[in-house]
mmCIF file of C-alpha atoms in Angstrom:
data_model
loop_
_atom_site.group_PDB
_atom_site.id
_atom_site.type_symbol
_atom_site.label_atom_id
_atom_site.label_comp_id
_atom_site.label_asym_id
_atom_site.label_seq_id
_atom_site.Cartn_x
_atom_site.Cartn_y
_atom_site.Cartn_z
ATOM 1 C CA UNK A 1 0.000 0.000 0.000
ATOM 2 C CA UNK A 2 1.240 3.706 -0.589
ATOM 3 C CA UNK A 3 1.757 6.080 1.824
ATOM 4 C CA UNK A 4 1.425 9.770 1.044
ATOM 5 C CA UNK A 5 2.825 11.481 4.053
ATOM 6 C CA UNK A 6 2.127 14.864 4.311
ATOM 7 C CA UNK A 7 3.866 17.691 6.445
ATOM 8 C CA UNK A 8 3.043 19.640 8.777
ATOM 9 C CA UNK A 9 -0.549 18.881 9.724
ATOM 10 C CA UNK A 10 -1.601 22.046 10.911
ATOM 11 C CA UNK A 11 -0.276 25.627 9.955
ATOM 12 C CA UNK A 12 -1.708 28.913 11.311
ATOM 13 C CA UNK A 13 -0.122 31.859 10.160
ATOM 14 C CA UNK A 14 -1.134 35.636 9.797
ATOM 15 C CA UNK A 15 -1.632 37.059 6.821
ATOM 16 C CA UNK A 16 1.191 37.580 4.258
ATOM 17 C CA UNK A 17 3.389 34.852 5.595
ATOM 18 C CA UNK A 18 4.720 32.452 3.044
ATOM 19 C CA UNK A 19 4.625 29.072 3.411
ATOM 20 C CA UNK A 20 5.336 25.496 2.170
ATOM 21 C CA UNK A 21 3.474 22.121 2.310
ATOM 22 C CA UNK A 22 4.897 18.991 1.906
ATOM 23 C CA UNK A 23 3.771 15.468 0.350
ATOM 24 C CA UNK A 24 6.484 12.535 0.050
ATOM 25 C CA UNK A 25 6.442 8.688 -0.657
ATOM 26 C CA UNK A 26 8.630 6.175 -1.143
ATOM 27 C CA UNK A 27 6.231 5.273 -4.066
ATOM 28 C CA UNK A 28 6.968 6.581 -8.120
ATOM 29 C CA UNK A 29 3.442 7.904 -9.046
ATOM 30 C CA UNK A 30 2.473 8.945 -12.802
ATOM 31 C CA UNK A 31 0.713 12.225 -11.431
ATOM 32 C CA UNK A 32 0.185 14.338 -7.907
ATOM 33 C CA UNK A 33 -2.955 15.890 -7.885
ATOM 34 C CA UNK A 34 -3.235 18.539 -5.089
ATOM 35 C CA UNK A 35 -6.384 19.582 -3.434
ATOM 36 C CA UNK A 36 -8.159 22.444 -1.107
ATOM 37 C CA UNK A 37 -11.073 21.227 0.509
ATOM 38 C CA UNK A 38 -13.364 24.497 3.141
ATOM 39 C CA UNK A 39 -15.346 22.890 5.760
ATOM 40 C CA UNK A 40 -18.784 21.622 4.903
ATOM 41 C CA UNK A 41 -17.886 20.916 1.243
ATOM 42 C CA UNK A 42 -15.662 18.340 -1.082
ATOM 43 C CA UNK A 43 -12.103 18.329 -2.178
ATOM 44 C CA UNK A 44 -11.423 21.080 -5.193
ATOM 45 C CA UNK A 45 -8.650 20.015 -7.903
ATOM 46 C CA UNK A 46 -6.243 23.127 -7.797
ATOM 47 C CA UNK A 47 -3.354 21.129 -10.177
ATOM 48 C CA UNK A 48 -2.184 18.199 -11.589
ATOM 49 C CA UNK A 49 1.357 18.058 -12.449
ATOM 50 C CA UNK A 50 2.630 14.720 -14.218
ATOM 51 C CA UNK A 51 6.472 15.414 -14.989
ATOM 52 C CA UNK A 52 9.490 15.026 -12.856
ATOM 53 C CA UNK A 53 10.906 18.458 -11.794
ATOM 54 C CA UNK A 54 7.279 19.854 -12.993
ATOM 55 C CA UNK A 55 6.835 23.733 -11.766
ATOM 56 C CA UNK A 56 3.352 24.886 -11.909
ATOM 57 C CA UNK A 57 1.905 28.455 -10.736
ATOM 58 C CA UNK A 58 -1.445 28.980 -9.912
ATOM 59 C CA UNK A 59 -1.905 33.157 -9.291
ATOM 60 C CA UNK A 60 0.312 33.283 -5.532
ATOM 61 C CA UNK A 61 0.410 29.087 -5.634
ATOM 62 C CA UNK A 62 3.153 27.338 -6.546
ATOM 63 C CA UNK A 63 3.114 23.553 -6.774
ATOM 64 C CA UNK A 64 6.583 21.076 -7.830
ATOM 65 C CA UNK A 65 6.834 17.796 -8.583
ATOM 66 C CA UNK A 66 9.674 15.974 -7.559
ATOM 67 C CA UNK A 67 12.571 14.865 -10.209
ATOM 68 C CA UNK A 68 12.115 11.110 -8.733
ATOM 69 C CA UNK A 69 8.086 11.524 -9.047
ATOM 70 C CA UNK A 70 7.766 10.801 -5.457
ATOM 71 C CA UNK A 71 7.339 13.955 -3.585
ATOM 72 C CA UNK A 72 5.846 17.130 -4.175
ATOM 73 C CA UNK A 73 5.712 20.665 -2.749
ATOM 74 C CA UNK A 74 2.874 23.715 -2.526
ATOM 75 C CA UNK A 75 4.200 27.278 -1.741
ATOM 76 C CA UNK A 76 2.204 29.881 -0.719
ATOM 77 C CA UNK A 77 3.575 33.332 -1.301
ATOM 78 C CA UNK A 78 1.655 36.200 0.770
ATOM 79 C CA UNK A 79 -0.753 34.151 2.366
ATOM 80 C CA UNK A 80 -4.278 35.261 2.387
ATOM 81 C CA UNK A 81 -7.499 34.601 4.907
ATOM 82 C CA UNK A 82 -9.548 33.130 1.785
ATOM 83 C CA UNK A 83 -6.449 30.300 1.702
ATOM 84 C CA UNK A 84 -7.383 28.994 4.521
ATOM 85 C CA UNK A 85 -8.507 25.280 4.412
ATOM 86 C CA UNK A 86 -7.560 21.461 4.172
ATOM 87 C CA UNK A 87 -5.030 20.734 1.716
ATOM 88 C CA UNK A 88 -4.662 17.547 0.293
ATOM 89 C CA UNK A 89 -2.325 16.076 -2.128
ATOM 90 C CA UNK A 90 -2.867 12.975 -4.158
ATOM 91 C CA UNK A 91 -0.984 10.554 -5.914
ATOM 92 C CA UNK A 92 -2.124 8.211 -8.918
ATOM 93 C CA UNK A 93 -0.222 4.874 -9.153
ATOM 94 C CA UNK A 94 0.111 2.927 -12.678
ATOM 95 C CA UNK A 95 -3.130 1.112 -11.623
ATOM 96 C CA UNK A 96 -5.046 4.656 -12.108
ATOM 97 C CA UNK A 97 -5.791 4.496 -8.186
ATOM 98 C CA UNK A 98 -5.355 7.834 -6.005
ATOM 99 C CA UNK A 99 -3.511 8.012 -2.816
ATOM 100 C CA UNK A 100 -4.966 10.595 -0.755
ATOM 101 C CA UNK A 101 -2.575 12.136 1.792
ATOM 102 C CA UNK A 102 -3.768 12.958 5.525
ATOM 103 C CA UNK A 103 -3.969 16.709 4.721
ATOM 104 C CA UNK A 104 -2.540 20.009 5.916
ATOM 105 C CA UNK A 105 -5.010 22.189 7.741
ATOM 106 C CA UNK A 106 -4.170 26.067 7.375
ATOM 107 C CA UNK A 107 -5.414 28.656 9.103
ATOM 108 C CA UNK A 108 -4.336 32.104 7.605
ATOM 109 C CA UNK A 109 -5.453 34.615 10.507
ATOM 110 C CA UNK A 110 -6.015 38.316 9.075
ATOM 111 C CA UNK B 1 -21.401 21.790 -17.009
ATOM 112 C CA UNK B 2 -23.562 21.245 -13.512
ATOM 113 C CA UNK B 3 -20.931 19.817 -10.761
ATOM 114 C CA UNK B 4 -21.215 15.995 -8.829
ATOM 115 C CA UNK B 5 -24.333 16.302 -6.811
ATOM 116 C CA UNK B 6 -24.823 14.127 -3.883
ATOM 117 C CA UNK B 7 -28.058 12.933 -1.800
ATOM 118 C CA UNK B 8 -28.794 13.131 1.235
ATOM 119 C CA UNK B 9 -26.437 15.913 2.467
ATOM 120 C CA UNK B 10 -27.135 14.806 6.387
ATOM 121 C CA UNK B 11 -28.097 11.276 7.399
ATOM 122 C CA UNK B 12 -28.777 10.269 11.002
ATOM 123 C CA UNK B 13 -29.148 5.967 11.223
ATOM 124 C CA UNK B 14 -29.535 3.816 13.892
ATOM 125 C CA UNK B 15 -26.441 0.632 14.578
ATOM 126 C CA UNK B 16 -27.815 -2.230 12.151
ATOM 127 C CA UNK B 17 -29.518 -0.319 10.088
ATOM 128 C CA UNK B 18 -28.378 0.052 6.102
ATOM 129 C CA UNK B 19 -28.193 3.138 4.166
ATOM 130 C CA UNK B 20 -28.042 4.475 0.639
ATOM 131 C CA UNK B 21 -26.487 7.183 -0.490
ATOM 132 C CA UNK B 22 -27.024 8.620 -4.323
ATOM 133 C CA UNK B 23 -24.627 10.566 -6.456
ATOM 134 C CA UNK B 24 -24.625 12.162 -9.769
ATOM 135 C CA UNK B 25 -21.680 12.501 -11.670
ATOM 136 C CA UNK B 26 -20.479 15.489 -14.332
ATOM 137 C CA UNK B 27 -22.386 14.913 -17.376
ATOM 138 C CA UNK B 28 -20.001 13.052 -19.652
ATOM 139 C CA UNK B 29 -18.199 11.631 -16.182
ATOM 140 C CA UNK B 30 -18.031 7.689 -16.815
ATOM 141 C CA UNK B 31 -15.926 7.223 -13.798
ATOM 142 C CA UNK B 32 -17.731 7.073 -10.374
ATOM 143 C CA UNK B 33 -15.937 6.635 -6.918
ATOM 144 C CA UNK B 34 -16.784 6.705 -3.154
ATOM 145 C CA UNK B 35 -14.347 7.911 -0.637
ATOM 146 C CA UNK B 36 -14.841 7.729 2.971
ATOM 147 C CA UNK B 37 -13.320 10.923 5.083
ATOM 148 C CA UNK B 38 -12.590 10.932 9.338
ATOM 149 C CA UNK B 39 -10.702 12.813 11.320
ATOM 150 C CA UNK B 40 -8.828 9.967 12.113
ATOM 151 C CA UNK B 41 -8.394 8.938 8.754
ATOM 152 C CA UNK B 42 -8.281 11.220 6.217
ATOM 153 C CA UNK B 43 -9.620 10.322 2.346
ATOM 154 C CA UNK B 44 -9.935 6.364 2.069
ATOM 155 C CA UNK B 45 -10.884 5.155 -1.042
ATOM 156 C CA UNK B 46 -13.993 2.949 -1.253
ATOM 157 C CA UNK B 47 -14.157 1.842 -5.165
ATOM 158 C CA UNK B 48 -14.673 3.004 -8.457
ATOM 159 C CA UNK B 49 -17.335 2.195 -10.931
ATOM 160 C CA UNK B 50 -16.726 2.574 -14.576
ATOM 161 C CA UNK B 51 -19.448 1.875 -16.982
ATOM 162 C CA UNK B 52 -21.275 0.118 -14.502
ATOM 163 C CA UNK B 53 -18.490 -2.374 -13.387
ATOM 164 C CA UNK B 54 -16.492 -2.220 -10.603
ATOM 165 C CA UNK B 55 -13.232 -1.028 -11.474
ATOM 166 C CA UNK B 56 -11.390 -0.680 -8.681
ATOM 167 C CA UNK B 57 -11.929 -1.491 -4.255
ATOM 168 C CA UNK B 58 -10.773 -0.319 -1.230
ATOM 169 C CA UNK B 59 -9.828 -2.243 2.012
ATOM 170 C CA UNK B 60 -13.673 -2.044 3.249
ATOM 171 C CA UNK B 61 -15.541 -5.163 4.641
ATOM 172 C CA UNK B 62 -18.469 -6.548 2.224
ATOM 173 C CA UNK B 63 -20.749 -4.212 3.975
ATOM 174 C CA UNK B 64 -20.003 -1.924 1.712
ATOM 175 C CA UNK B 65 -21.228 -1.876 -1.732
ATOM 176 C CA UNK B 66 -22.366 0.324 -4.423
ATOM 177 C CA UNK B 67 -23.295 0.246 -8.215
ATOM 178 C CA UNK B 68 -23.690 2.317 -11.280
ATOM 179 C CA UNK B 69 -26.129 2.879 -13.644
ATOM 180 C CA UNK B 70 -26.304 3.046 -17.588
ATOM 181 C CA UNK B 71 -26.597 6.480 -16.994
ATOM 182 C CA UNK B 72 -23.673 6.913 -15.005
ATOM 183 C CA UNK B 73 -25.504 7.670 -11.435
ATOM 184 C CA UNK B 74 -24.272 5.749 -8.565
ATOM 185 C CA UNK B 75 -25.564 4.859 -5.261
ATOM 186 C CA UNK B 76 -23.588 3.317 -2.332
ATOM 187 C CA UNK B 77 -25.367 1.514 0.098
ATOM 188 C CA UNK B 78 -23.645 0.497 3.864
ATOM 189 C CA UNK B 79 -25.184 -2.943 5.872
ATOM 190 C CA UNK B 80 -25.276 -3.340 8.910
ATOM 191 C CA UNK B 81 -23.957 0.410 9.969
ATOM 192 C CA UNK B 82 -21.604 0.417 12.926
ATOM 193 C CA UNK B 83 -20.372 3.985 14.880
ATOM 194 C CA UNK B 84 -17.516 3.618 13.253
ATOM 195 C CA UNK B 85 -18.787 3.973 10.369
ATOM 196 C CA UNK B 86 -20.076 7.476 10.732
ATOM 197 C CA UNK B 87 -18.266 9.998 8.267
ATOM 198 C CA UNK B 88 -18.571 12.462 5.932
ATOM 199 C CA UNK B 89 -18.894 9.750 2.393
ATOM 200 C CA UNK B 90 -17.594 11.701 -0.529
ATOM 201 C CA UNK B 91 -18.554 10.574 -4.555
ATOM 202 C CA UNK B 92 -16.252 12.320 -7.537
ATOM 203 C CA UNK B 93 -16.281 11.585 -11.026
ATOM 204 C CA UNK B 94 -13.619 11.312 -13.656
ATOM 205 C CA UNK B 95 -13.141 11.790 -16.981
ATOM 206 C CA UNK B 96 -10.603 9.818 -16.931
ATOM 207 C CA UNK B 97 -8.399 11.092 -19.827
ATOM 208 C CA UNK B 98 -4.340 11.053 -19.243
ATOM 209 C CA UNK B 99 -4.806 11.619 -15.636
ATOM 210 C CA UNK B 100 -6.792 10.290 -13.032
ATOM 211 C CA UNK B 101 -8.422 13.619 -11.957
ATOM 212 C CA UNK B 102 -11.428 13.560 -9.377
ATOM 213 C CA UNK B 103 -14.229 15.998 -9.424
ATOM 214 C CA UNK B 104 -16.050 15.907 -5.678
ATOM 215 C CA UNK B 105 -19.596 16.127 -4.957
ATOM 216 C CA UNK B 106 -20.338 18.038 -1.209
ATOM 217 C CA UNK B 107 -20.654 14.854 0.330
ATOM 218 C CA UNK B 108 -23.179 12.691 2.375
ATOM 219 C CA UNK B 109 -22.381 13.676 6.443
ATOM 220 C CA UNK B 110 -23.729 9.824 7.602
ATOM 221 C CA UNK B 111 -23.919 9.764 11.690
ATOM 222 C CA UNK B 112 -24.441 6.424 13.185
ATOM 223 C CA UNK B 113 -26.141 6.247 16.711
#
């Protein structure tokens, strides 16, 4: 079975902080799929980045894929209130399953 | 395109009782799967339908099942319901196209007492 371990857990920071998540495995996946999920709703696709040493940007959001295709990275720059919420990443394995991480709860506090 | 819509939103069941829950995928979504989501937890994957045969399964005991229909639209249905089985269930289609990418309903909130 994979494991998706993703750091920290929690994250509370004030407003226009930067800040990075982290998802790693020991597992090669074909794409990481990263998600933000607010509190009485489901998980929202953000990105889906398929190729080692992949950079995407999404407005202040930047997301990496690891060379190896096992880890991955989200960095926040100038964090905002509206950020705030469960992030997820999510990694497909040649069997087309998904691998859902534990998530990374942030709090951005104006 | 209308989004994954899920029914009920809130459930409230009774230990040994079973339960159904109903989603409706993306139009043009073939792919169907359930996820269950705890605290404890996280996202655990419960299967996947794909023109209406299972495609893929979770580690879940038999009391968990679900189907799909021609038309895509898939219902879930727990046995036997436990307190450990309260959650919040989540359905999310897929086009399923080079990547595996999930589209999420709101979710069923299931509460076993």
């Amino acid at each position: 079975t994979q494991l998706l371990e993703q750091s920290p857990q929690f994250l509370s920071i004030q407003e226009g902080e930067n800040l990075t998540v982290y998802c790693n495995s020991s597992s090669v996946f074909s794409s990481l799929q990263w998600y933000r999920q607010e509190p009485g709703e489901g998980p929202v696709l953000l990105v889906t980045v398929v190729t080692g040493g992949e950079v995407k940007k999404l407005k202040r959001l930047t997301f990496q894929f690891g060379d190896a295709r096992k880890d991955s990275s989200l960095h926040i720059t100038a964090a905002q209130p509206g950020d705030t919420g469960l992030y997820l990443c999510a990694g497909e394995t040649s069997g087309s399953r998904l691998t859902f991480g534990e998530g990374t709860q942030l709090t951005v506090n104006p | 395109k209308a989004g994954v819509t899920q029914t009920p939103r809130y459930l409230i069941k009774t230990r040994g009782q079973q339960v159904t829950l109903s989603c409706s995928p993306i139009s043009g979504h073939r792919s169907v799967s359930w996820y269950q989501q705890t605290p404890g937890q996280g996202l655990q994957f419960l299967f996947e339908y794909f023109s209406e045969t299972q495609r893929n399964k979770g580690n879940f005991p038999g009391r968990f099942s679900g189907r799909q229909f021609s038309n895509s639209r898939s219902e879930m249905n727990v046995s036997t319901l436990e307190l450990g089985d309260s959650a919040l269930y989540l359905c999310a289609s897929s086009p399923r196209t080079v990547t595996y990418e999930q589209y999420f309903g709101p979710g069923t909130r299931l509460t076993v007492t």
